[in-house]
mmCIF file with all atom_site columns, C-alpha atoms in Angstrom:
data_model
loop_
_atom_site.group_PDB
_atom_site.id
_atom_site.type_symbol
_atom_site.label_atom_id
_atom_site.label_alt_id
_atom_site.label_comp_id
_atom_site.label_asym_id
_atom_site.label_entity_id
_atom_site.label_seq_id
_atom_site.pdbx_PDB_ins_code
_atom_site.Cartn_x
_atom_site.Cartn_y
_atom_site.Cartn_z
_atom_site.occupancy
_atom_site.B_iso_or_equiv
_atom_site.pdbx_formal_charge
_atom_site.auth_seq_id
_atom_site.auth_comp_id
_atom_site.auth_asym_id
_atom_site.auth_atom_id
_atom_site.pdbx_PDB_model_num
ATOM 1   C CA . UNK C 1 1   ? 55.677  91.758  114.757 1.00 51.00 ? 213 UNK C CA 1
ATOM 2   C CA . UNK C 1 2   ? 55.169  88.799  112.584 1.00 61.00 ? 214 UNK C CA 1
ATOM 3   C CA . UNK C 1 3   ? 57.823  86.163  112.114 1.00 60.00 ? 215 UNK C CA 1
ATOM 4   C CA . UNK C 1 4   ? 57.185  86.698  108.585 1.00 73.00 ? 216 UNK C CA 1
ATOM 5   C CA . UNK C 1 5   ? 58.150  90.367  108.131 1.00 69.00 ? 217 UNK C CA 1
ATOM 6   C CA . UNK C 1 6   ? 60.941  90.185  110.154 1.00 73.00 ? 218 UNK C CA 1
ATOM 7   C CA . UNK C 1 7   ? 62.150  87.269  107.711 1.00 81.00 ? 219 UNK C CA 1
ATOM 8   C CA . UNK C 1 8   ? 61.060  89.039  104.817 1.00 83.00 ? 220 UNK C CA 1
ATOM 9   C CA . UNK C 1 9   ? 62.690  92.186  105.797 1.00 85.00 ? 221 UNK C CA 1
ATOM 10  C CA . UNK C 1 10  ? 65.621  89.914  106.298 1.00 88.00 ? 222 UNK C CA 1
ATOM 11  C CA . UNK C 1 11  ? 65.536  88.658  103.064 1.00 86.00 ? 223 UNK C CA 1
ATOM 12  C CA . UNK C 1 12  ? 64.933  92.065  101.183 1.00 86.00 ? 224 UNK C CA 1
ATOM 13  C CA . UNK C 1 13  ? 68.286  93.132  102.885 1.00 87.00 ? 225 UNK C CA 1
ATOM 14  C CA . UNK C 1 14  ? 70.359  90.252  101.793 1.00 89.00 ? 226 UNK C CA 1
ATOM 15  C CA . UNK C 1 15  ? 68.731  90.949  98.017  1.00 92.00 ? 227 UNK C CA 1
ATOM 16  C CA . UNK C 1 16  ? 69.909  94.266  98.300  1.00 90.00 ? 228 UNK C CA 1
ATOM 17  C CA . UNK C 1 17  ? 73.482  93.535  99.811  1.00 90.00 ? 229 UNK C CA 1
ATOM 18  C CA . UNK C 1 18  ? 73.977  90.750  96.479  1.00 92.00 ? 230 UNK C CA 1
ATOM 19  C CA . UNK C 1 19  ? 72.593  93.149  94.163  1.00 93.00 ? 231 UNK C CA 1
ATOM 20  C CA . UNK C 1 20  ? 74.926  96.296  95.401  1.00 92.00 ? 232 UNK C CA 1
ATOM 21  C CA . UNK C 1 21  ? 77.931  93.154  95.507  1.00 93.00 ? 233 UNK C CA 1
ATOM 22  C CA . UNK C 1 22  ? 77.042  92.058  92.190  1.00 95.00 ? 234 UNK C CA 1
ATOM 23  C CA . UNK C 1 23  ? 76.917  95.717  90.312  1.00 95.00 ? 235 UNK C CA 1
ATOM 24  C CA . UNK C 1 24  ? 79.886  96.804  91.894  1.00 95.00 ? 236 UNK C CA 1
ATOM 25  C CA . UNK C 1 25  ? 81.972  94.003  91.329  1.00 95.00 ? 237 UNK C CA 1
ATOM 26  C CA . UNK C 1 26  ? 80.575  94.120  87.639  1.00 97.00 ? 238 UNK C CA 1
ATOM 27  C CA . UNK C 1 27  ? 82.116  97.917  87.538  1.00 97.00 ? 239 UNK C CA 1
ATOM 28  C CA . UNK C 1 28  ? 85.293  96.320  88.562  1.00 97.00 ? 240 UNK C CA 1
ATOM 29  C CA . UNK C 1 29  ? 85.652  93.759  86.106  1.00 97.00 ? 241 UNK C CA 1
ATOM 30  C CA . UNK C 1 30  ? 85.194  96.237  83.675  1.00 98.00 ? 242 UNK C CA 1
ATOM 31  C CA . UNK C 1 31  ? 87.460  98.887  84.728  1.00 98.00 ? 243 UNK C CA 1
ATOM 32  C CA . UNK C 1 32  ? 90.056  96.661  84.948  1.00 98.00 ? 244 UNK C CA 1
ATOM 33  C CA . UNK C 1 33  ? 89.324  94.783  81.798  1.00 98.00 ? 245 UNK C CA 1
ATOM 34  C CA . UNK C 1 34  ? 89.097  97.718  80.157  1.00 98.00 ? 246 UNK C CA 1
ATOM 35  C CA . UNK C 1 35  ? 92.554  98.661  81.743  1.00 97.00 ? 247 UNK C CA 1
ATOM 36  C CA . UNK C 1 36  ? 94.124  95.825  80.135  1.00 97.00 ? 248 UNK C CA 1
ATOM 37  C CA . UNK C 1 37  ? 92.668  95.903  77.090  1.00 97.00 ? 249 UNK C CA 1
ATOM 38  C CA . UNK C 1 38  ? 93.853  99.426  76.573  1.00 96.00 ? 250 UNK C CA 1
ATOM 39  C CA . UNK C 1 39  ? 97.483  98.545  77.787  1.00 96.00 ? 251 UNK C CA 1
ATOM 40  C CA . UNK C 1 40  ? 97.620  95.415  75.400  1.00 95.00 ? 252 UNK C CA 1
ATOM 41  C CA . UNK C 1 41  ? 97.479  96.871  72.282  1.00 90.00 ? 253 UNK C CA 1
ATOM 42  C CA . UNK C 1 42  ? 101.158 98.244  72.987  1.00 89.00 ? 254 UNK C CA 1
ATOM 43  C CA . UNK C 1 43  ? 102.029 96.139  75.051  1.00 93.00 ? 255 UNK C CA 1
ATOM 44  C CA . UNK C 1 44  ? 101.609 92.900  72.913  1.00 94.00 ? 256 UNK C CA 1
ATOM 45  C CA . UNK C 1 45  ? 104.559 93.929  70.691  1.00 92.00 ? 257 UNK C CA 1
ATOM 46  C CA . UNK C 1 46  ? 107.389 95.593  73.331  1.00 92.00 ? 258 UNK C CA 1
ATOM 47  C CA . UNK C 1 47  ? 106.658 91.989  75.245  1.00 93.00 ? 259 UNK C CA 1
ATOM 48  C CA . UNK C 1 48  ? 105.676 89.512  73.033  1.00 91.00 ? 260 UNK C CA 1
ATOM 49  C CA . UNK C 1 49  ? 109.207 90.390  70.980  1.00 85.00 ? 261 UNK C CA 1
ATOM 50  C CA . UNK C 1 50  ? 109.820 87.140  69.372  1.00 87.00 ? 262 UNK C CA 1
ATOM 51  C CA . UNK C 1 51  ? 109.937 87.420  64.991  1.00 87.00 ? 263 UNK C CA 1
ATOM 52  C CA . UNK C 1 52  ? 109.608 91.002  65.301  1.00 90.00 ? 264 UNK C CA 1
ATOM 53  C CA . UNK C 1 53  ? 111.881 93.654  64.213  1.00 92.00 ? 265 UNK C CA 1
ATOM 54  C CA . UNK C 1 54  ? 114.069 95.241  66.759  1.00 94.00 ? 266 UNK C CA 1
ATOM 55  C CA . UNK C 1 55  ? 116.281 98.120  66.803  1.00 94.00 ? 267 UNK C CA 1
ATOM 56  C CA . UNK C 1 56  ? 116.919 101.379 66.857  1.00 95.00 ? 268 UNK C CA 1
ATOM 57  C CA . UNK C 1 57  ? 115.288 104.514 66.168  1.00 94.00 ? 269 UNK C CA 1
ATOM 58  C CA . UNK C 1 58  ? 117.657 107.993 65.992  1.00 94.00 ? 270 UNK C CA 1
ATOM 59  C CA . UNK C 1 59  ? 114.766 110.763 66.495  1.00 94.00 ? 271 UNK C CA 1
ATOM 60  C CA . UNK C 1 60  ? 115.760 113.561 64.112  1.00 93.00 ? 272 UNK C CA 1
ATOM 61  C CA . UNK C 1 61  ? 112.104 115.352 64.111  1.00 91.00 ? 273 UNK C CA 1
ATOM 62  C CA . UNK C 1 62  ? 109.111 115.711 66.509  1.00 89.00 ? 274 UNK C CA 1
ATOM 63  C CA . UNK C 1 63  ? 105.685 117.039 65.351  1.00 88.00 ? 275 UNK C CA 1
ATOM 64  C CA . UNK C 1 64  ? 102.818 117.258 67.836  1.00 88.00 ? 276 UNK C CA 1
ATOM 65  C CA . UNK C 1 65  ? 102.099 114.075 68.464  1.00 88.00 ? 277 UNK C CA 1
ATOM 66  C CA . UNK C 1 66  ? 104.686 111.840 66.921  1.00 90.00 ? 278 UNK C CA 1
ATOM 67  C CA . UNK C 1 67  ? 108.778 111.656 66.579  1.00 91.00 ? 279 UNK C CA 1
ATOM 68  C CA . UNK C 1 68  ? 110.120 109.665 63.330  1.00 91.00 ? 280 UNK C CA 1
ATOM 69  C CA . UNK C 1 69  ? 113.853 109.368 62.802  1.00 94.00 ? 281 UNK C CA 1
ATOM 70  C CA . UNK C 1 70  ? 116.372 106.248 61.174  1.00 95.00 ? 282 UNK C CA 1
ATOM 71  C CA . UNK C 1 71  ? 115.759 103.036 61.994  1.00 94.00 ? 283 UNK C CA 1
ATOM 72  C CA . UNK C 1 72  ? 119.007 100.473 62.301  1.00 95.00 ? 284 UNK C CA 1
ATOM 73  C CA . UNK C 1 73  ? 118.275 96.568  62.993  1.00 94.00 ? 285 UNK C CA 1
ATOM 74  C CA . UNK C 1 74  ? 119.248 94.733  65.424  1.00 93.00 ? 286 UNK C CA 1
ATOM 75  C CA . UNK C 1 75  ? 117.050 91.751  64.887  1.00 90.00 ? 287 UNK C CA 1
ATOM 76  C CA . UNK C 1 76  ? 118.294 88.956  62.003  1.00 89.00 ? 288 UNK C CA 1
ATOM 77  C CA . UNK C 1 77  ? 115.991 89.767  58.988  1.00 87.00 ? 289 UNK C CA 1
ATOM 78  C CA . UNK C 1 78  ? 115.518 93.337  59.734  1.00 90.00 ? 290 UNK C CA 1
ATOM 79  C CA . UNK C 1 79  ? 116.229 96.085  57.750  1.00 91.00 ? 291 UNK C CA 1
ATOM 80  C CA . UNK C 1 80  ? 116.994 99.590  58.059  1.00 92.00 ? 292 UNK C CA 1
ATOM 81  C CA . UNK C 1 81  ? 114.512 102.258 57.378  1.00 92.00 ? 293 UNK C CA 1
ATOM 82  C CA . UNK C 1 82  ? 115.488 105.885 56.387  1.00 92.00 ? 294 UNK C CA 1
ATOM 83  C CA . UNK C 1 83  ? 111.796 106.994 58.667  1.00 92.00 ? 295 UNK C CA 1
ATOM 84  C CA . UNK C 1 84  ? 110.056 105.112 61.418  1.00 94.00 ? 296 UNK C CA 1
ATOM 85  C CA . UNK C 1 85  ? 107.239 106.910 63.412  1.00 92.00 ? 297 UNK C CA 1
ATOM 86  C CA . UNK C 1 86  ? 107.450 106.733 67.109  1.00 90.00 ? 298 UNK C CA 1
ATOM 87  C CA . UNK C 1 87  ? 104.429 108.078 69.191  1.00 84.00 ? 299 UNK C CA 1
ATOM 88  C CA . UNK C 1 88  ? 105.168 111.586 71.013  1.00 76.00 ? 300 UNK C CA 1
ATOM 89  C CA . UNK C 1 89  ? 105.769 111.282 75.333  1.00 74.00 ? 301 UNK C CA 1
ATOM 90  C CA . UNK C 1 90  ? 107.254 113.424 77.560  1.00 67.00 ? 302 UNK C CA 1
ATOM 91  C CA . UNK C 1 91  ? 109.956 110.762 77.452  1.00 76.00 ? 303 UNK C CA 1
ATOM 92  C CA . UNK C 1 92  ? 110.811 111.151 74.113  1.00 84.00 ? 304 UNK C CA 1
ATOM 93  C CA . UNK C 1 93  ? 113.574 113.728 72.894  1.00 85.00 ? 305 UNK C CA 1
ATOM 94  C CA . UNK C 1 94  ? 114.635 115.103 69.480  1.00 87.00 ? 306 UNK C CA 1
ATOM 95  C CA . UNK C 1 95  ? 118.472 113.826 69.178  1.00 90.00 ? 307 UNK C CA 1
ATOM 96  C CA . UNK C 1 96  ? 118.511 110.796 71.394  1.00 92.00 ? 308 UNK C CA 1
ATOM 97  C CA . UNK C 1 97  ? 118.361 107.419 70.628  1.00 92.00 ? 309 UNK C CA 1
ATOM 98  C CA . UNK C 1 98  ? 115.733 104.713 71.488  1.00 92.00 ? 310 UNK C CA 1
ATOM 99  C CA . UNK C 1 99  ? 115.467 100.643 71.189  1.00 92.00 ? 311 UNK C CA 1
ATOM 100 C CA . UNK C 1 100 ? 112.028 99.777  69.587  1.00 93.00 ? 312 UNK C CA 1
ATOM 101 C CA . UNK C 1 101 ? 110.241 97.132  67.995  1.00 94.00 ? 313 UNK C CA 1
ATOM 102 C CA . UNK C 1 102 ? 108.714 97.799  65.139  1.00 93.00 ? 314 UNK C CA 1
ATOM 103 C CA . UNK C 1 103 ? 104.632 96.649  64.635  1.00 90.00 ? 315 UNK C CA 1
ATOM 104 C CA . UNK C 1 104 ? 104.280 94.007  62.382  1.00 89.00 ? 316 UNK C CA 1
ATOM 105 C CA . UNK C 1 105 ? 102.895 95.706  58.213  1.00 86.00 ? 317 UNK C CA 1
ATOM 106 C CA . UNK C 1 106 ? 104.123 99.254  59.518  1.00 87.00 ? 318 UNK C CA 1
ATOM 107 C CA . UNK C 1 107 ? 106.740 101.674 60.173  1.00 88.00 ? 319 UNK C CA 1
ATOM 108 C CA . UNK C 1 108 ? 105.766 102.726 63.815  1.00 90.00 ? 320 UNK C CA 1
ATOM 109 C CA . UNK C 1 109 ? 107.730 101.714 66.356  1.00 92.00 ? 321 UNK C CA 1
ATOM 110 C CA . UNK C 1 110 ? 107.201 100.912 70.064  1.00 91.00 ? 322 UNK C CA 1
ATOM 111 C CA . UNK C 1 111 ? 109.513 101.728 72.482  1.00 90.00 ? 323 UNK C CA 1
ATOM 112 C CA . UNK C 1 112 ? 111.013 98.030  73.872  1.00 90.00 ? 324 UNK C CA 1
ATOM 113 C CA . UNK C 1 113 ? 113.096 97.121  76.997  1.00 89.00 ? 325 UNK C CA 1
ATOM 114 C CA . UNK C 1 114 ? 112.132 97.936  80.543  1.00 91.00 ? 326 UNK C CA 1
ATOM 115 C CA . UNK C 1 115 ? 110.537 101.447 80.168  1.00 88.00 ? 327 UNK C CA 1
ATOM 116 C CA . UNK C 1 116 ? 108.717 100.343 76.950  1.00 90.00 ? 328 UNK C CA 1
ATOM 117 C CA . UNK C 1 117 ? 107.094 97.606  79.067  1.00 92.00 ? 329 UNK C CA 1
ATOM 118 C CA . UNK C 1 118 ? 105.940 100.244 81.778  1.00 93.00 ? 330 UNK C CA 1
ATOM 119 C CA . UNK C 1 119 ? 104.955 102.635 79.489  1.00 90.00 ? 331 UNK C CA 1
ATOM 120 C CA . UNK C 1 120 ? 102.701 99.706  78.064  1.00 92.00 ? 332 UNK C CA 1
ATOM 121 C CA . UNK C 1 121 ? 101.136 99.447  81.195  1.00 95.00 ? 333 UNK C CA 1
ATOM 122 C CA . UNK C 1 122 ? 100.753 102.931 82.653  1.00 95.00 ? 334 UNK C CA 1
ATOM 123 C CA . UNK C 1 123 ? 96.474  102.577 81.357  1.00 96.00 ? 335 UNK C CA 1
ATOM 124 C CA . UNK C 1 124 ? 96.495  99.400  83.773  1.00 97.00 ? 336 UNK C CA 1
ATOM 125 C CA . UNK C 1 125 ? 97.651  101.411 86.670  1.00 97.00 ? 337 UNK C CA 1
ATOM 126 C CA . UNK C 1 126 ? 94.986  103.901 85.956  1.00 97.00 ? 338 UNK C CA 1
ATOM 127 C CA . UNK C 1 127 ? 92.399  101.234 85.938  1.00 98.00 ? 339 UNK C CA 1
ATOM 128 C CA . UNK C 1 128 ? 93.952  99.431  89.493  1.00 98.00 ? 340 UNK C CA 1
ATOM 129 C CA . UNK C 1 129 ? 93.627  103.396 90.738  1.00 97.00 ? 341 UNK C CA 1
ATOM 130 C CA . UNK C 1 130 ? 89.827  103.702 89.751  1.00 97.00 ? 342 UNK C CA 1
ATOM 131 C CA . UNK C 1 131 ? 88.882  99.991  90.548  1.00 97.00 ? 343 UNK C CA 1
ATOM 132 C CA . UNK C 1 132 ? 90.224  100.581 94.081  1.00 97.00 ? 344 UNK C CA 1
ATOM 133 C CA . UNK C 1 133 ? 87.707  103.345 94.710  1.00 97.00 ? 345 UNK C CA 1
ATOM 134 C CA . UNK C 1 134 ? 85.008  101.134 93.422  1.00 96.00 ? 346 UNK C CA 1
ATOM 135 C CA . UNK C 1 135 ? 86.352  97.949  95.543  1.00 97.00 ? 347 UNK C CA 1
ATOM 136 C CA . UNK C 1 136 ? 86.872  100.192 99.107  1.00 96.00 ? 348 UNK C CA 1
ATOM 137 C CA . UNK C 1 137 ? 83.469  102.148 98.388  1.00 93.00 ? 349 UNK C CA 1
ATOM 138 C CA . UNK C 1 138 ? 80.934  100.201 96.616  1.00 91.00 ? 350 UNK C CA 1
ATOM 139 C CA . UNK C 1 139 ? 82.239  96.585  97.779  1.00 92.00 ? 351 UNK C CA 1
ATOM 140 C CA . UNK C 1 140 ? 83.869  97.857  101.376 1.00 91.00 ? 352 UNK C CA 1
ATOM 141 C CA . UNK C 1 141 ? 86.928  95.716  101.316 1.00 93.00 ? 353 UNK C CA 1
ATOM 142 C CA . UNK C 1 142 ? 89.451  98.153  102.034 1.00 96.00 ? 354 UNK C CA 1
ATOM 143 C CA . UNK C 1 143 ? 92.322  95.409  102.478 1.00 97.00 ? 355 UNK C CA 1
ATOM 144 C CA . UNK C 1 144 ? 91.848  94.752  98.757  1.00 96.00 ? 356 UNK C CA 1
ATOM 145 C CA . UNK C 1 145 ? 91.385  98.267  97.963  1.00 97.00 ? 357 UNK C CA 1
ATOM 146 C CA . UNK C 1 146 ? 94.454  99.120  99.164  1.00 98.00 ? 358 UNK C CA 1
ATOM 147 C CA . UNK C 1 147 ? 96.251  96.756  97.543  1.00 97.00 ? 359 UNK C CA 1
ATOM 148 C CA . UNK C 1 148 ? 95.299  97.817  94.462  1.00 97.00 ? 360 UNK C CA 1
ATOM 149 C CA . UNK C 1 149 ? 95.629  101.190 94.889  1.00 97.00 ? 361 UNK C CA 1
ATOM 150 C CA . UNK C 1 150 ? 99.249  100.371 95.713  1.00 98.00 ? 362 UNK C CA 1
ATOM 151 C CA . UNK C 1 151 ? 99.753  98.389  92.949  1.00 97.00 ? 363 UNK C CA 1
ATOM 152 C CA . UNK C 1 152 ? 98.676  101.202 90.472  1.00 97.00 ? 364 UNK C CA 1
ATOM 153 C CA . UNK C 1 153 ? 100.390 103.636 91.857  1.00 98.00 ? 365 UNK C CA 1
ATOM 154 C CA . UNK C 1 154 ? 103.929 101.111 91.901  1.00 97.00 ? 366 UNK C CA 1
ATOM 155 C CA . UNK C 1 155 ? 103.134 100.365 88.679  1.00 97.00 ? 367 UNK C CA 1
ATOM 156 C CA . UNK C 1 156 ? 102.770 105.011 87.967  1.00 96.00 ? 368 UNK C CA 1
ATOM 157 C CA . UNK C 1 157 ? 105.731 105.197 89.565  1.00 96.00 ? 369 UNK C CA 1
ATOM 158 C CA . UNK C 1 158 ? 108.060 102.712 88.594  1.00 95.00 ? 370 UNK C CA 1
ATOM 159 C CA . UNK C 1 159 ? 107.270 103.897 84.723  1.00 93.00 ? 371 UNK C CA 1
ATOM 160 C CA . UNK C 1 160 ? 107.459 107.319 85.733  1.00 91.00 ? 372 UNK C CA 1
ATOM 161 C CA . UNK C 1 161 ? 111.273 106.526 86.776  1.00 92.00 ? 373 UNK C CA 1
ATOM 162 C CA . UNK C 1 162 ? 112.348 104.766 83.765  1.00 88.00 ? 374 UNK C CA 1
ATOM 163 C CA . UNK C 1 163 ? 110.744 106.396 81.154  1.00 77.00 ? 375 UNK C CA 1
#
């Protein structure tokens, strides 16, 4: 056999390898980008607390998707409101009361203190689960995969136990 199909062979395979590396670790990015984005929107405001109204929400009523009840302040400049809207979890229970933060221009609230941060985050854990599938399969780094996998599902579990 030629020198030069053996090197061209060679070559073909290491195209191959970087183009499989390179689309793979493009679906990565992605799904964790995509992970974060999704977790920021709520996040942002339970984390990012400073100027924003804080309190307390009393949940009188629950419809099928959200809970609303009486908002008191706890934040200087705040002031109570007689309905705030707080979105619907398995967490959330007609007659108890919650700390929130309240979105800046609206009366929804977000959940605030350790849970609220967790919940935030649960999409992000998601994303570390389906990334790690991509990383160990596509990529085959296990090491890595399995730290991410772990990390999701610490991050599952650990909002699973405060919420």
């Amino acid at each position: 056999m030629p020198a030069t199909a053996a090197s061209s062979r060679q070559a073909s395979a290491a195209m191959l390898r970087f183009g499989r590396f390179a689309a793979m670790g493009t679906v990565v990015v992605l799904i964790l980008i995509a992970g974060v984005w999704a977790s920021w929107g709520t996040a942002q405001h339970v984390m990012l607390t400073k100027g924003r109204e804080r309190g307390t929400v009393d949940v009188t009523r629950c419809g099928p998707e959200a809970c609303w009840g009486r908002y008191t302040p706890l934040s200087e400049g705040s002031q109570p409101r007689a309905r705030v809207v707080l979105e619907k979890s398995v967490a959330v229970e007609r007659g108890r009361t919650y700390t929130v933060v309240l979105k800046p221009g609206s009366d929804d609230a977000v959940r605030s203190g350790p849970a609220g941060v967790l919940y935030a985050w649960i999409p992000l854990g998601g994303a570390l689960l389906l990334a790690s599938v991509v990383v160990a399969g596509g990529l085959l780094r296990t090491r890595a995969a399995w730290v991410m996998a772990l990390s999701g599902v610490a991050l599952l579990t650990a909002a699973f136990v405060t919420v």
